[in-house]
PDB file of C-alpha atoms in Angstrom:
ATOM      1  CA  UNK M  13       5.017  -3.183 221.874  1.00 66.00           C
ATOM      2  CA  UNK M  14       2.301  -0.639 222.264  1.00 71.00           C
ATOM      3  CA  UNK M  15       3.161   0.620 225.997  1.00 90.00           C
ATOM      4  CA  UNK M  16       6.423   1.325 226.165  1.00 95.00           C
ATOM      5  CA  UNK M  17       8.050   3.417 228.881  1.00 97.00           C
ATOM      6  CA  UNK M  18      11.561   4.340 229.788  1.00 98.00           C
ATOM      7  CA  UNK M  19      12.935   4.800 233.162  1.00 98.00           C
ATOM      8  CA  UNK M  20      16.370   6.162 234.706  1.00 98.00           C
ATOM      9  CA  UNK M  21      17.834   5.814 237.917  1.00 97.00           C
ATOM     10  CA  UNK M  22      19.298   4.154 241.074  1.00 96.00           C
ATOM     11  CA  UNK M  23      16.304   2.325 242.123  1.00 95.00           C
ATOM     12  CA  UNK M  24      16.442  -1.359 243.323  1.00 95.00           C
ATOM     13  CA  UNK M  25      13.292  -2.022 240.963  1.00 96.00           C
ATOM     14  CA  UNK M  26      15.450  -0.757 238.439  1.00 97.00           C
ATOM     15  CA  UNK M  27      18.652  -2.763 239.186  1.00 96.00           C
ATOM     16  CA  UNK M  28      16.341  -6.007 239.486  1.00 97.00           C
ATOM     17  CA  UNK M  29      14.585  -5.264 236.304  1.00 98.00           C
ATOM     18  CA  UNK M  30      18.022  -4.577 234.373  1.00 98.00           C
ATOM     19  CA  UNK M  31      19.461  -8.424 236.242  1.00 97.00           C
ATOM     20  CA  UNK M  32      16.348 -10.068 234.278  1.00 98.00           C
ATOM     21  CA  UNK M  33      17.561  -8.845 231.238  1.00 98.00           C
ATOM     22  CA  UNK M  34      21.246  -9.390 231.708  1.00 97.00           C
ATOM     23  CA  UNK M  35      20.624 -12.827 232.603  1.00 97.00           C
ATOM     24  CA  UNK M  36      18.421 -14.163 229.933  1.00 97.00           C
ATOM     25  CA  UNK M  37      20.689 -12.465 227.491  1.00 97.00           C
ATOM     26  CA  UNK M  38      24.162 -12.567 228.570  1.00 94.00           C
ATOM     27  CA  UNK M  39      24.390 -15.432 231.223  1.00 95.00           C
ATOM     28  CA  UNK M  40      21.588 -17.999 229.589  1.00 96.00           C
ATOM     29  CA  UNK M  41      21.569 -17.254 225.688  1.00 95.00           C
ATOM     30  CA  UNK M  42      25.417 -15.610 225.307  1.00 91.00           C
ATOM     31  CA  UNK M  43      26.817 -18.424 228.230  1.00 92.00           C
ATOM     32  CA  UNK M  44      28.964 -15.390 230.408  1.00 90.00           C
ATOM     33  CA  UNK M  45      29.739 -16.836 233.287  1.00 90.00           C
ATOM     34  CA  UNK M  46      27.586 -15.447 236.580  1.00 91.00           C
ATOM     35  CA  UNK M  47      30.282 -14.081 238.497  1.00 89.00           C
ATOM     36  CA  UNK M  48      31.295 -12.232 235.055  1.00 89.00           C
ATOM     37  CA  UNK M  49      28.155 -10.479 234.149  1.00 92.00           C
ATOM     38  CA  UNK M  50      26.837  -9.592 238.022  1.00 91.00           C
ATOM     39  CA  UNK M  51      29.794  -7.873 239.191  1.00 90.00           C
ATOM     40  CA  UNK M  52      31.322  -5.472 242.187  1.00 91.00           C
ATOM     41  CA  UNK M  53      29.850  -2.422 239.380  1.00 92.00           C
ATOM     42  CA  UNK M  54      26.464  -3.371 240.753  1.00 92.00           C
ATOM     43  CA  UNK M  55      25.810  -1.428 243.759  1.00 91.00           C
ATOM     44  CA  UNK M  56      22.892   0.652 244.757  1.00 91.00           C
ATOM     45  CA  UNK M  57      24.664   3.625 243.530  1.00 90.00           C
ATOM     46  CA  UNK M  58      24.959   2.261 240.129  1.00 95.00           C
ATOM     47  CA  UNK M  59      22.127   4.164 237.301  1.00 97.00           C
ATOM     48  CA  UNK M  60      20.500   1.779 235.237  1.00 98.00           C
ATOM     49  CA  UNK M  61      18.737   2.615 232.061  1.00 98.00           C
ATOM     50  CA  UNK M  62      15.777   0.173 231.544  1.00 98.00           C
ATOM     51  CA  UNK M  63      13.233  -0.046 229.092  1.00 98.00           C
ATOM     52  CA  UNK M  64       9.678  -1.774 229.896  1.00 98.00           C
ATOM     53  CA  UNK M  65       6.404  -3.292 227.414  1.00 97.00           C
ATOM     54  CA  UNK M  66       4.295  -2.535 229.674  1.00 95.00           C
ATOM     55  CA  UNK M  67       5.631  -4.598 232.625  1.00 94.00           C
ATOM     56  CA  UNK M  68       7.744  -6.367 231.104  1.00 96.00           C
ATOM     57  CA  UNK M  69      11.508  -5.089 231.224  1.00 98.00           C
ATOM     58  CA  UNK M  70      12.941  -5.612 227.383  1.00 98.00           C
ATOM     59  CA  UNK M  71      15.857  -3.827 227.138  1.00 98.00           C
ATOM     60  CA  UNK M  72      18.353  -1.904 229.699  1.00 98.00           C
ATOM     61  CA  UNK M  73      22.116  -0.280 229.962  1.00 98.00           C
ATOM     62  CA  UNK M  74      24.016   0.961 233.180  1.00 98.00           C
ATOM     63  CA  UNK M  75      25.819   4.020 233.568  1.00 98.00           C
ATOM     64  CA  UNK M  76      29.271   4.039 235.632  1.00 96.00           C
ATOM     65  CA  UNK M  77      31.567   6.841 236.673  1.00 94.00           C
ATOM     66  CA  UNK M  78      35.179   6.174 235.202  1.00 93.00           C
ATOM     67  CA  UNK M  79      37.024   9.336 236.680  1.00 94.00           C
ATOM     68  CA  UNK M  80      35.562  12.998 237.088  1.00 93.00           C
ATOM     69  CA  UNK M  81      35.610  13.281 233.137  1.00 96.00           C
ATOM     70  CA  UNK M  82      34.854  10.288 231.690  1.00 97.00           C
ATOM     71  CA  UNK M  83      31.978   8.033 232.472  1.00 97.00           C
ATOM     72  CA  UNK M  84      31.309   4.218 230.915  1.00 97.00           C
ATOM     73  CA  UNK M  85      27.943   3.165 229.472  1.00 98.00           C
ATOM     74  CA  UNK M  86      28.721  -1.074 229.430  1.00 95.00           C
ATOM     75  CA  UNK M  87      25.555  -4.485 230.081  1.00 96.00           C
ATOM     76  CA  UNK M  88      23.486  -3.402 227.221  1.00 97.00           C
ATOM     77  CA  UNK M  89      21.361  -6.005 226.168  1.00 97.00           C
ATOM     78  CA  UNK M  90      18.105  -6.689 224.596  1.00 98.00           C
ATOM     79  CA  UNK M  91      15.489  -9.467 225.518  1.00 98.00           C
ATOM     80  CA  UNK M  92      15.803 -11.760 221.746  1.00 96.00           C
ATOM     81  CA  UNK M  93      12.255 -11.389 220.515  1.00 96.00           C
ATOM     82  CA  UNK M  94      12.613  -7.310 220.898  1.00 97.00           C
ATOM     83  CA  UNK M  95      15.931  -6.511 219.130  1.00 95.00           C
ATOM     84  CA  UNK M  96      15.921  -4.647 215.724  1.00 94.00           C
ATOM     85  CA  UNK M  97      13.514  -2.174 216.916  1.00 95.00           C
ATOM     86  CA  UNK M  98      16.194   0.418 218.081  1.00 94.00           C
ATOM     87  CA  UNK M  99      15.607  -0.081 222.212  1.00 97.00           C
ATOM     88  CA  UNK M 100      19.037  -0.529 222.341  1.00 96.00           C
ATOM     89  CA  UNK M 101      19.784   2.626 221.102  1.00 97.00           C
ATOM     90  CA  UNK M 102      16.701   4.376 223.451  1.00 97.00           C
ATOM     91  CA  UNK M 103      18.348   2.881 226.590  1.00 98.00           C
ATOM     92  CA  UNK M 104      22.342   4.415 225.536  1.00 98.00           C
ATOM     93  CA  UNK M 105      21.096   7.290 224.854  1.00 98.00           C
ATOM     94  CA  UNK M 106      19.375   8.228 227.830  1.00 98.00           C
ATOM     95  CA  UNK M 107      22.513   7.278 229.784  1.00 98.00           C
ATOM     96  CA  UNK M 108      24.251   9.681 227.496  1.00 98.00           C
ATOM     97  CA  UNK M 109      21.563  12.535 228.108  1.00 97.00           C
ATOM     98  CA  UNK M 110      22.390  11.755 231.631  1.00 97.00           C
ATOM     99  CA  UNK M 111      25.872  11.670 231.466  1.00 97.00           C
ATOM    100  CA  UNK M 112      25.687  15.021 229.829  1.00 96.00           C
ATOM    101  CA  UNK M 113      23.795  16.886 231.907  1.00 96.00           C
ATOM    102  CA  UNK M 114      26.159  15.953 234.541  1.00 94.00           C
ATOM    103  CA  UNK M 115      28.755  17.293 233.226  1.00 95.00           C
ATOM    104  CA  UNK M 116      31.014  14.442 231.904  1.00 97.00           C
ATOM    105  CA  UNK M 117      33.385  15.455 228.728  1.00 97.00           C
ATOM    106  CA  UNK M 118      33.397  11.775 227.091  1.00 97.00           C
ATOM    107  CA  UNK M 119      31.348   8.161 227.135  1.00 98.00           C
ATOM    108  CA  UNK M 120      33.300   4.786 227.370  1.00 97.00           C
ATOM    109  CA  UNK M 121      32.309   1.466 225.983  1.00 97.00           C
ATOM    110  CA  UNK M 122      33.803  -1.307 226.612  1.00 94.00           C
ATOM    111  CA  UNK M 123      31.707  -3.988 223.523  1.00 94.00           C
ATOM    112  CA  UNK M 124      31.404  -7.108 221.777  1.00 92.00           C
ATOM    113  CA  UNK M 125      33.342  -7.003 218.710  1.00 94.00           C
ATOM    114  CA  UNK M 126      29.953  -8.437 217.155  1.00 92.00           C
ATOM    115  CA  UNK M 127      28.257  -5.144 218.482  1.00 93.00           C
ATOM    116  CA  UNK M 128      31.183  -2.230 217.452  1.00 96.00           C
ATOM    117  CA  UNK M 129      28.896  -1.430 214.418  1.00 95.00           C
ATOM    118  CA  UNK M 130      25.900  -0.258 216.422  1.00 95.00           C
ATOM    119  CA  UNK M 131      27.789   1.729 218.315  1.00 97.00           C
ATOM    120  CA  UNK M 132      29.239   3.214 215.411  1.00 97.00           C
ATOM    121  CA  UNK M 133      26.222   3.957 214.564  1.00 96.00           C
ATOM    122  CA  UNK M 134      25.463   5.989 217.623  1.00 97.00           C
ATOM    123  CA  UNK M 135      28.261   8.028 217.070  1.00 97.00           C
ATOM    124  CA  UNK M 136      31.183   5.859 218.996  1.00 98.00           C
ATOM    125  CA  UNK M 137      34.292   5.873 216.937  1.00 98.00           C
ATOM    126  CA  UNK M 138      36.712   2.362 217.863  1.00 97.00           C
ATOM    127  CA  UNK M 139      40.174   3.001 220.246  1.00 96.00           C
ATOM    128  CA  UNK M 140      42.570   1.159 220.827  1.00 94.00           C
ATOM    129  CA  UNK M 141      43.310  -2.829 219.640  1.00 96.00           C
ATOM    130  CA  UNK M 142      40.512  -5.813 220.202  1.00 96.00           C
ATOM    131  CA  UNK M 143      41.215  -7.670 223.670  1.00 95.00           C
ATOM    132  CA  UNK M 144      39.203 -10.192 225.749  1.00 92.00           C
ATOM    133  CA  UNK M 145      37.099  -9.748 228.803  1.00 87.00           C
ATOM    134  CA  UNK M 146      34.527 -12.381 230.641  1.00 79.00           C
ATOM    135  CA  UNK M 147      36.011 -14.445 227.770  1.00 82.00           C
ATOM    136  CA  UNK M 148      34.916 -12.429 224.811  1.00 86.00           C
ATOM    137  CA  UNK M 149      36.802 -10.539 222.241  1.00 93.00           C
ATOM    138  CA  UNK M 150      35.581  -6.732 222.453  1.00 95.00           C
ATOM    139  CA  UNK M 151      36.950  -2.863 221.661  1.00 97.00           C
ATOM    140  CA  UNK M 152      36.763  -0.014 223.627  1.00 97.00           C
ATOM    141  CA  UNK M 153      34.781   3.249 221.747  1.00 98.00           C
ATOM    142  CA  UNK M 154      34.527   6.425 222.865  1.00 98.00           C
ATOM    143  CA  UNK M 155      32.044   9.161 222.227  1.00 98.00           C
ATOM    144  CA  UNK M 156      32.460  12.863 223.335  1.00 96.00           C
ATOM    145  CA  UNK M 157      29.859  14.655 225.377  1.00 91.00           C
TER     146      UNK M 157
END
């Protein structure tokens, strides 16, 4: 984990990169369903946050827009053999640099009930009651710009 470099944006290398990741962790190791995890959010307009060892892509996030106020930072995952070494964190929080600089007044997450603490952590405070989606029990936290 010597080389590691973070990049932002709309590109399809990015998208592709981020679809690795999703898919080892969510759809192979977690068992979300395909059509759950790939869904109608991934466009070409969609920003992905993605996080590379050298070549490798290790940990990524996407950015959506939720209304002109409020945008939604949601698929963060980190490839197994890289996770307690705060990429998770470095991929949110460059969707939340972006977010600000573009003006939005608050950050959605919709997470794993398993994962509320580390957003706590980044400064997300729990709303709302627990519910299911894709089959998993999550909150929804929200952060202000």
């Amino acid at each position: 984990m010597t080389n590691l470099r973070l990049e932002v944006g709309r590109d399809s290398d990015l998208r592709a990169a981020s679809s690795y990741i999703r898919m080892r962790v969510f759809v192979l190791e977690k068992k979300i369903a395909l059509a759950d995890e790939f869904d109608q959010n991934d466009t070409s307009d969609t920003i992905y946050s993605v996080l590379f060892d050298g070549s490798r892509p290790v940990a990524t996030a996407r950015l959506l827009m939720e209304d002109t106020e409020t945008a939604r930072i949601g698929r963060v995952a980190t490839i197994e053999e890289y996770r307690g070494k705060q990429l998770g964190s470095r991929v949110v929080r460059a969707l939340e640099d972006l977010a600000k600089t573009q003006k939005f007044k608050q950050i959605l997450i919709h997470a794993e009930l398993s994962a509320a603490g580390f957003y706590e952590n980044l400064g997300y405070q729990k709303k709302g009651e627990p519910y299911e989606e894709d089959g998993v029990p999550c909150i929804t936290l929200v952060k202000n710009c």
